[in-house]
Coordinates of C-alpha atoms in Angstrom, one line a residue:
M1 CA -15.6 -26.6 43.1
I2 CA -17.9 -26.5 40.1
T3 CA -17.3 -29.5 37.8
E4 CA -18.2 -30.1 34.2
Q5 CA -21.1 -32.2 35.4
N6 CA -22.4 -29.4 37.6
F7 CA -22.2 -27.1 34.6
I8 CA -24.1 -29.5 32.3
R9 CA -26.9 -29.9 34.9
Y10 CA -27.2 -26.2 35.2
I11 CA -27.3 -25.7 31.5
K12 CA -29.9 -28.4 30.9
K13 CA -32.2 -26.8 33.6
T14 CA -31.6 -23.2 32.6
F15 CA -31.9 -23.6 28.9
A16 CA -34.6 -26.1 28.7
D17 CA -37.0 -23.4 27.4
R18 CA -34.7 -21.1 25.5
Q19 CA -32.0 -21.0 22.8
M20 CA -28.4 -20.4 23.5
I21 CA -26.9 -18.0 20.9
V22 CA -23.2 -17.1 21.1
V23 CA -21.5 -14.4 19.0
A24 CA -17.8 -14.0 18.4
Q25 CA -15.7 -12.6 15.6
K26 CA -13.4 -15.6 15.1
E27 CA -14.8 -19.0 14.2
P28 CA -13.5 -22.0 16.1
Y29 CA -13.2 -24.3 13.1
I30 CA -12.3 -23.3 9.6
H31 CA -12.1 -25.2 6.2
T32 CA -9.3 -24.4 3.8
T33 CA -8.5 -25.9 0.4
T34 CA -5.1 -27.7 0.0
E35 CA -4.4 -28.8 -3.6
G36 CA -8.1 -29.2 -4.3
S37 CA -8.9 -31.2 -1.2
I38 CA -10.6 -29.9 2.0
K39 CA -8.6 -29.8 5.2
E40 CA -10.1 -29.1 8.6
I41 CA -8.1 -27.1 11.0
K42 CA -9.0 -26.6 14.7
V43 CA -8.4 -23.2 16.0
E44 CA -8.1 -24.9 19.4
K45 CA -4.9 -26.5 18.2
A46 CA -3.3 -23.2 17.1
I47 CA -1.8 -20.3 19.1
G48 CA -4.4 -17.6 19.0
G49 CA -6.7 -15.7 21.2
G50 CA -8.0 -17.3 24.4
V51 CA -11.6 -16.2 23.6
N52 CA -12.1 -19.0 21.1
T53 CA -10.8 -21.7 23.5
L54 CA -13.3 -20.5 26.2
I55 CA -16.2 -20.3 23.8
D56 CA -15.6 -23.7 22.2
S57 CA -15.2 -25.5 25.6
I58 CA -18.5 -23.9 26.8
L59 CA -20.5 -24.6 23.7
R60 CA -19.4 -28.3 23.6
K61 CA -21.3 -28.7 26.8
T62 CA -24.2 -26.3 26.3
G63 CA -25.1 -26.9 22.6
G64 CA -26.7 -24.0 20.8
T65 CA -25.6 -21.9 17.9
M66 CA -22.5 -19.8 17.5
F67 CA -22.4 -16.9 15.0
A68 CA -18.9 -16.0 13.7
V69 CA -17.2 -14.5 10.7
S70 CA -16.1 -17.1 8.1
S71 CA -12.3 -17.1 7.5
G72 CA -11.6 -20.2 5.5
D73 CA -11.5 -20.3 1.7
A74 CA -13.5 -23.5 1.7
D75 CA -16.0 -22.6 4.4
H76 CA -18.7 -22.0 1.9
L77 CA -18.4 -25.5 0.5
M78 CA -19.1 -27.1 3.9
V79 CA -22.2 -25.3 5.1
D80 CA -25.8 -25.9 4.4
K81 CA -28.0 -23.4 2.6
E82 CA -28.4 -21.4 5.8
G83 CA -24.6 -21.1 6.2
K84 CA -24.6 -23.6 9.1
I85 CA -22.4 -26.6 10.0
S86 CA -22.3 -28.9 13.0
V87 CA -19.1 -28.8 15.0
P88 CA -16.7 -30.1 16.2
P89 CA -16.3 -32.1 13.0
W90 CA -15.4 -35.4 14.8
N91 CA -18.1 -35.1 17.5
P92 CA -20.8 -32.5 16.6
S93 CA -22.3 -30.9 19.7
Y94 CA -23.3 -27.4 18.6
T95 CA -24.0 -25.4 15.4
L96 CA -21.7 -22.9 13.8
K97 CA -23.4 -20.3 11.7
R98 CA -20.9 -18.6 9.4
I99 CA -21.3 -15.0 8.4
F100 CA -19.6 -14.2 5.1
L101 CA -18.2 -10.8 4.7
S102 CA -17.2 -8.9 1.5
D103 CA -13.6 -7.6 1.2
A104 CA -14.9 -4.1 1.9
E105 CA -16.6 -5.3 5.1
Q106 CA -13.5 -7.1 6.3
K107 CA -11.4 -4.1 5.6
G108 CA -13.5 -1.7 7.5
F109 CA -14.9 -3.9 10.3
Y110 CA -12.0 -6.2 11.1
Y111 CA -8.8 -4.6 9.8
G112 CA -10.1 -1.1 10.4
V113 CA -12.3 -0.2 13.4
S114 CA -11.7 -3.5 15.4
N115 CA -7.9 -3.6 15.0
Q116 CA -6.7 -0.1 14.2
T117 CA -9.2 1.9 16.2
I118 CA -10.6 0.0 19.2
W119 CA -7.6 -2.4 19.8
P120 CA -4.9 0.3 20.2
L121 CA -7.3 2.8 21.9
F122 CA -8.2 0.3 24.6
H123 CA -4.7 -1.0 25.2
A124 CA -2.1 1.2 27.0
V125 CA 0.7 0.4 24.6
F126 CA 1.2 3.8 23.0
I127 CA 0.1 2.9 19.4
K128 CA -1.9 5.8 17.9
P129 CA -5.4 4.6 17.0
K130 CA -6.8 5.6 13.6
F131 CA -10.3 6.9 12.9
H132 CA -11.9 6.7 9.4
A133 CA -15.6 7.2 8.8
S134 CA -15.5 4.6 6.0
W135 CA -14.3 2.0 8.4
W136 CA -17.0 2.9 10.9
K137 CA -19.7 2.6 8.2
Q138 CA -18.6 -1.0 7.6
Y139 CA -18.3 -1.7 11.3
V140 CA -22.0 -0.7 11.7
A141 CA -23.0 -2.7 8.6
V142 CA -21.4 -5.9 9.9
N143 CA -23.0 -5.5 13.3
R144 CA -26.3 -5.1 11.4
K145 CA -25.6 -8.2 9.4
F146 CA -25.1 -10.2 12.5
A147 CA -28.2 -8.8 14.1
D148 CA -30.3 -9.7 11.1
A149 CA -28.9 -13.2 11.0
I150 CA -29.6 -13.7 14.8
L151 CA -33.1 -12.3 14.5
E152 CA -33.8 -14.7 11.6
E153 CA -32.5 -17.6 13.7
V154 CA -34.4 -16.9 16.9
K155 CA -37.6 -15.7 15.2
N156 CA -40.2 -15.3 18.0
K157 CA -38.6 -18.0 20.2
K158 CA -37.2 -17.3 23.7
A159 CA -33.4 -17.0 23.6
F160 CA -30.3 -15.8 25.4
V161 CA -27.7 -14.0 23.3
W162 CA -24.1 -14.1 24.7
I163 CA -22.0 -11.5 22.8
H164 CA -18.2 -11.6 23.1
D165 CA -15.9 -8.7 22.7
Y166 CA -15.2 -5.4 21.1
Q167 CA -16.1 -6.3 17.5
F168 CA -19.8 -6.2 18.4
S169 CA -20.3 -3.1 20.6
L170 CA -23.4 -2.1 18.7
L171 CA -25.1 -5.5 18.4
A172 CA -27.1 -5.5 21.6
K173 CA -28.9 -2.3 20.8
M174 CA -29.8 -3.5 17.3
L175 CA -31.2 -6.8 18.7
K176 CA -33.2 -5.1 21.4
K177 CA -34.8 -2.6 19.0
Q178 CA -36.5 -5.6 17.2
R179 CA -36.8 -7.9 20.2
P180 CA -36.8 -6.0 23.5
D181 CA -37.7 -9.3 25.3
L182 CA -34.4 -11.0 24.3
Q183 CA -32.0 -11.5 27.2
I184 CA -28.5 -10.3 26.2
G185 CA -25.2 -10.6 28.0
V186 CA -21.9 -9.1 26.8
F187 CA -18.4 -10.2 27.9
W188 CA -15.8 -7.6 27.2
H189 CA -12.5 -9.5 27.0
I190 CA -10.0 -6.7 26.5
P191 CA -9.3 -3.8 28.9
W192 CA -11.6 -0.8 29.2
P193 CA -9.5 2.4 29.2
T194 CA -9.9 5.5 31.3
Y195 CA -12.2 8.3 30.1
E196 CA -9.2 10.5 29.4
I197 CA -8.2 8.0 26.7
F198 CA -11.7 6.9 25.6
R199 CA -12.9 10.5 25.0
I200 CA -10.9 10.9 21.8
N201 CA -13.1 8.2 20.2
P202 CA -15.5 9.9 17.7
W203 CA -18.0 7.1 18.1
R204 CA -17.9 6.7 21.8
K205 CA -21.5 7.6 22.3
E206 CA -22.7 5.0 19.8
M207 CA -20.5 2.3 21.4
L208 CA -21.7 3.1 24.9
E209 CA -25.4 3.2 23.9
G210 CA -24.9 -0.1 22.1
L211 CA -23.5 -1.8 25.1
L212 CA -26.0 -0.3 27.6
A213 CA -28.8 -2.0 25.6
S214 CA -27.6 -5.3 27.0
D215 CA -28.9 -6.7 30.3
F216 CA -25.4 -7.5 31.7
I217 CA -21.8 -6.6 30.9
G218 CA -18.9 -8.6 32.3
F219 CA -15.3 -7.6 32.4
H220 CA -12.2 -9.4 33.6
R221 CA -11.2 -6.9 36.3
G222 CA -12.9 -4.5 38.6
Y223 CA -11.0 -1.5 37.4
H224 CA -12.3 -2.1 33.9
V225 CA -15.8 -1.9 35.3
E226 CA -14.9 1.4 37.0
N227 CA -13.4 2.8 33.9
F228 CA -16.6 1.9 31.9
L229 CA -18.9 3.5 34.4
K230 CA -16.8 6.7 34.4
C231 CA -17.1 6.8 30.6
V232 CA -20.9 6.4 30.6
R233 CA -21.3 9.0 33.4
S234 CA -19.1 11.5 31.4
D235 CA -20.9 11.1 28.0
L236 CA -24.5 10.0 28.7
E237 CA -27.3 10.9 31.1
V238 CA -27.2 7.8 33.2
I239 CA -27.9 6.8 36.8
V240 CA -25.1 4.8 38.2
D241 CA -25.2 2.5 41.2
Y242 CA -22.0 1.1 42.6
E243 CA -23.4 -1.5 45.0
P244 CA -24.3 -3.6 43.1
R245 CA -22.9 -2.0 40.0
S246 CA -25.4 -1.0 37.4
A247 CA -26.3 1.8 35.0
V248 CA -29.8 3.0 34.1
Y249 CA -30.0 4.6 30.7
K250 CA -33.3 5.5 29.0
N251 CA -35.2 3.4 31.6
H252 CA -33.2 0.3 30.9
T253 CA -31.0 -1.2 33.6
T254 CA -27.7 -2.8 32.7
R255 CA -25.9 -4.7 35.4
L256 CA -22.1 -4.9 35.5
A257 CA -19.5 -7.1 37.3
S258 CA -15.9 -8.2 37.1
L259 CA -15.6 -11.9 36.3
P260 CA -12.0 -13.1 35.6
A261 CA -12.2 -16.0 33.2
G262 CA -10.8 -19.4 34.1
V263 CA -9.6 -22.4 32.2
D264 CA -10.7 -26.0 31.9
F265 CA -8.3 -27.3 34.6
D266 CA -9.5 -31.0 34.5
R267 CA -9.5 -31.2 30.7
I268 CA -6.0 -29.9 30.4
S269 CA -4.8 -32.2 33.1
D270 CA -6.5 -35.2 31.3
K271 CA -4.8 -34.2 28.0
L272 CA -1.4 -34.2 29.7
K273 CA -2.0 -37.7 31.0
T274 CA -2.5 -39.0 27.4
S275 CA 0.0 -36.8 25.5
K276 CA 3.2 -38.2 24.2
K277 CA 6.3 -37.5 26.2
M278 CA 8.7 -34.9 24.7
N279 CA 12.4 -35.4 24.5
P280 CA 15.2 -33.6 22.6
T281 CA 14.7 -35.7 19.4
V282 CA 10.9 -35.0 19.3
V283 CA 11.4 -31.3 20.0
K284 CA 13.9 -31.0 17.1
K285 CA 11.6 -32.8 14.8
K286 CA 8.5 -30.8 15.6
L287 CA 10.0 -27.3 16.2
G288 CA 13.4 -27.6 14.4
I289 CA 15.2 -26.6 17.6
P290 CA 18.4 -28.5 18.6
W291 CA 17.5 -28.6 22.3
K292 CA 19.9 -30.7 24.3
N293 CA 18.3 -30.5 27.8
E294 CA 19.5 -27.0 28.4
K295 CA 17.3 -24.9 30.6
L296 CA 14.2 -24.0 28.6
V297 CA 12.2 -20.7 28.9
I298 CA 9.0 -20.6 26.8
S299 CA 6.6 -18.0 25.7
A300 CA 3.4 -18.4 23.5
E301 CA 1.1 -15.8 22.0
R302 CA 0.0 -14.2 18.8
V303 CA 2.5 -11.8 17.4
D304 CA 1.0 -8.6 18.6
Y305 CA 2.4 -5.3 20.0
T306 CA 0.3 -5.7 23.1
K307 CA 2.2 -8.8 24.1
G308 CA 5.5 -7.1 24.8
I309 CA 7.7 -9.4 22.6
L310 CA 10.3 -6.7 22.0
E311 CA 10.4 -5.9 25.7
R312 CA 10.9 -9.7 26.4
L313 CA 13.8 -9.9 24.0
K314 CA 15.5 -6.9 25.7
I315 CA 15.1 -8.7 29.0
I316 CA 16.7 -11.8 27.5
D317 CA 19.6 -9.7 26.1
R318 CA 20.2 -8.1 29.5
F319 CA 20.0 -11.4 31.3
L320 CA 22.7 -12.9 29.1
D321 CA 24.8 -9.8 29.6
K322 CA 24.6 -10.2 33.4
Y323 CA 24.5 -13.9 34.0
K324 CA 27.2 -15.3 31.7
Q325 CA 27.1 -18.7 33.4
F326 CA 23.8 -19.4 31.5
R327 CA 25.4 -19.0 28.1
K328 CA 25.3 -22.3 26.2
N329 CA 23.1 -23.6 29.0
I330 CA 19.7 -22.0 28.2
I331 CA 17.4 -21.5 25.3
F332 CA 14.4 -19.1 24.9
V333 CA 11.6 -20.4 22.7
S334 CA 8.9 -18.0 21.5
I335 CA 6.0 -19.7 19.9
G336 CA 4.0 -17.0 18.1
V337 CA 2.0 -17.0 14.9
P338 CA 2.1 -13.7 13.0
S339 CA -1.4 -12.1 13.0
R340 CA -3.1 -9.2 11.3
T341 CA -0.3 -9.0 8.8
R342 CA -2.3 -6.7 6.5
I343 CA -1.9 -3.9 9.0
S344 CA 1.4 -1.9 8.7
E345 CA 2.0 -1.7 12.5
Y346 CA 1.9 -5.5 12.7
K347 CA 4.2 -6.0 9.7
S348 CA 6.7 -3.5 11.2
Y349 CA 6.5 -5.2 14.7
N350 CA 7.2 -8.6 13.2
S351 CA 10.2 -7.2 11.4
Q352 CA 11.5 -5.6 14.6
I353 CA 11.2 -8.9 16.4
N354 CA 13.2 -10.7 13.8
H355 CA 15.9 -8.1 13.7
L356 CA 16.3 -8.0 17.5
A357 CA 16.3 -11.8 17.8
D358 CA 19.0 -12.0 15.1
R359 CA 21.0 -9.3 16.9
I360 CA 20.8 -11.2 20.3
N361 CA 21.8 -14.4 18.6
S362 CA 24.8 -12.8 16.9
K363 CA 25.9 -11.1 20.1
H364 CA 25.6 -14.0 22.5
G365 CA 25.5 -17.1 20.3
T366 CA 28.3 -19.5 19.3
K367 CA 28.9 -21.8 16.4
N368 CA 27.0 -24.6 18.1
W369 CA 24.4 -22.7 20.2
K370 CA 22.1 -19.7 19.9
P371 CA 19.8 -18.5 22.7
V372 CA 16.6 -17.3 20.9
Y373 CA 14.3 -19.4 18.7
L374 CA 11.2 -17.9 17.1
V375 CA 8.6 -20.5 16.2
K376 CA 6.1 -18.9 13.7
H377 CA 4.0 -21.9 12.8
G378 CA 0.9 -23.2 14.5
V379 CA 1.4 -25.7 17.3
S380 CA -1.3 -28.1 18.5
R381 CA -2.6 -27.5 22.1
E382 CA -1.5 -31.0 23.0
D383 CA 2.0 -30.3 21.9
L384 CA 2.0 -26.9 23.5
F385 CA 1.0 -28.4 26.8
S386 CA 3.9 -30.8 26.5
Y387 CA 6.4 -28.0 25.8
Y388 CA 5.0 -26.2 28.9
R389 CA 5.8 -29.2 30.9
L390 CA 9.4 -29.3 29.7
A391 CA 10.0 -25.6 30.4
D392 CA 11.9 -24.4 33.4
A393 CA 10.1 -21.0 33.1
C394 CA 7.4 -19.3 31.2
L395 CA 7.9 -15.6 30.4
V396 CA 4.6 -13.6 29.9
T397 CA 5.4 -10.0 29.1
A398 CA 2.1 -8.5 27.9
L399 CA 2.0 -4.7 28.2
D400 CA -1.7 -4.6 28.7
D401 CA -4.0 -7.6 28.7
G402 CA -7.6 -8.2 29.8
M403 CA -6.6 -11.6 31.2
N404 CA -3.9 -13.9 29.6
L405 CA -4.9 -17.5 29.7
V406 CA -1.5 -18.7 28.6
A407 CA -0.2 -18.0 32.1
K408 CA -3.0 -20.1 33.6
E409 CA -2.6 -23.0 31.2
Y410 CA 1.2 -23.1 31.8
L411 CA 0.7 -23.5 35.5
I412 CA -1.7 -26.4 35.1
C413 CA 0.8 -28.2 32.8
I414 CA 4.0 -28.0 34.9
D415 CA 5.5 -30.2 37.6
S416 CA 5.2 -27.9 40.6
K417 CA 8.8 -28.5 41.6
K418 CA 10.2 -27.5 38.2
G419 CA 8.5 -24.6 36.4
V420 CA 8.2 -20.9 37.3
L421 CA 5.8 -18.4 35.9
L422 CA 7.2 -14.9 35.3
L423 CA 4.1 -12.8 34.7
S424 CA 3.5 -9.2 33.6
K425 CA 1.9 -7.0 36.3
F426 CA -0.2 -5.5 33.5
T427 CA -2.2 -8.7 32.8
G428 CA -5.6 -9.4 34.3
A429 CA -4.2 -12.8 35.3
A430 CA -1.7 -11.1 37.7
K431 CA -4.6 -10.4 40.1
D432 CA -5.3 -14.1 40.4
L433 CA -1.7 -15.4 40.2
K434 CA 0.0 -13.4 43.0
E435 CA 2.5 -16.2 43.8
S436 CA 4.0 -16.0 40.3
M437 CA 7.1 -13.8 39.7
L438 CA 5.4 -10.5 38.9
I439 CA 7.4 -8.3 36.6
N440 CA 7.2 -4.9 34.8
P441 CA 8.2 -5.7 31.2
F442 CA 9.3 -2.1 30.8
D443 CA 11.8 -2.6 33.6
T444 CA 14.5 -4.5 31.7
E445 CA 16.9 -4.6 34.6
G446 CA 14.4 -5.7 37.2
S447 CA 12.9 -8.3 35.0
S448 CA 16.3 -9.8 34.1
N449 CA 17.0 -10.2 37.8
A450 CA 13.6 -11.8 38.3
L451 CA 14.4 -14.3 35.5
Y452 CA 17.7 -15.2 37.3
E453 CA 15.8 -15.6 40.6
A454 CA 13.2 -17.9 38.9
L455 CA 15.9 -20.1 37.3
T456 CA 17.8 -20.5 40.6
M457 CA 14.7 -20.9 42.8
K458 CA 14.8 -24.0 45.0
P459 CA 12.3 -26.8 44.1
E460 CA 10.5 -26.7 47.4
M461 CA 9.9 -22.9 47.0
K462 CA 8.6 -23.5 43.4
K463 CA 6.2 -26.2 44.7
A464 CA 4.8 -24.1 47.5
R465 CA 4.0 -21.2 45.1
N466 CA 2.8 -23.3 42.2
D467 CA 0.5 -25.5 44.3
Q468 CA -1.1 -22.5 45.8
M469 CA -1.9 -21.1 42.3
K470 CA -3.0 -24.4 41.0
T471 CA -5.6 -24.7 43.8
I472 CA -6.9 -21.2 42.8
L473 CA -7.1 -22.2 39.1
Q474 CA -8.9 -25.5 39.9
E475 CA -11.5 -23.7 42.1
N476 CA -12.0 -20.8 39.7
N477 CA -12.3 -22.8 36.5
V478 CA -14.0 -22.1 33.2
Y479 CA -17.3 -23.6 34.4
K480 CA -17.5 -21.4 37.4
W481 CA -16.8 -18.4 35.2
A482 CA -19.6 -19.4 32.8
I483 CA -22.2 -20.1 35.5
D484 CA -21.4 -16.9 37.3
F485 CA -21.8 -15.0 34.0
L486 CA -25.0 -16.7 33.0
K487 CA -26.6 -16.2 36.5
L488 CA -25.8 -12.5 36.5
A489 CA -26.9 -12.1 32.8
L490 CA -30.2 -13.9 33.4
N491 CA -30.6 -12.0 36.7
E492 CA -31.1 -15.3 38.7

């Protein structure tokens, strides 16, 4: 097993003579104004994408500079003249370089191409992607803005640039054009679709050429790699090798591999040891839920149509129809902060969730009990881990997901004899967590039966399955993932 200390030793040796540059869209720490004062908020303590948690945990050990889009209204007050700030605020260990975008850039880059073009196109959830040339213009401009900032930072020094995700598909090519000697690795955290889907993208060639300028591209799952290679073979004149997997385009070789991301097993375990014990009184105070030690089924994610929240509510409704003995003896808590609310599909989705939850509560609830609770405010990771530990089951119903770190974190938190993970077959995590209760969220009947089976499973069966998965998670932790990625990206 690769430990934190193994990782630190590797980083000190490998990066003794070069800079570490990390690029991601979302900053891990933001500054916002509250009644004239400045309040620091850690993204790590909020329910959001797992990418930030991964990056922050890595950079705390590696040091280096992270480039990310500014999102706090007081961010500009806290940075130096170069737009930098040392983070985390309480124990600085790396530099955050904030990139400030105009409203037009945010609209086209983030709310446009990133989340109304690429996001629905790359997830098999049947939301029609939108294509607007004005959005694409801003997407290109923001990638250029990041490239210019990175080139200014590294100057003529030796550096490795680690690019994360779909917001920066053009960045590697822009960097290589000015600094062909830069070593660049990309990790693509979301699924890569089949060519039959990808081919409708008007800017597919630009995206593929941008990514193929990197030295290495990592995906969570092998079939994402295969889909990517089929796309480049279909649209570009490339030489593809499948063992080991690589693509040669315009005399440049890009290596590819599947590297399922892990979590920081030991850090989560340590946090649980020091976290406050939860009881019904504390839960009511923190979440506003009158929990009375009924069975508890928990879910946690951003409110996003890829997460299958409506499908989950339908499963709950059917479960309560069929297994009436659980009425008044169970509650379902969904912790999910609304996201991307400027996009109409997200507004509509949030409204549909509220409507269906209300209908289920009216149908099945009583004067003193209701089955479904929607928690729409941020929850600290420490508290979230404690809720996981209380839960009898975790219901993950994503319809298409590159990985899903919630599933992995839940397993680390639970008493092996108590909790059960019900996990969508359509998550990347399902390939790693084969001893979970794998479900098809579109199969309401089958999933409701699986939920009953999970809640009535014998403790010794739970323990056998959970312990097996915990061993896998401990061995394949975030440090192993990071070292595997860096070794392949640096061609060691």
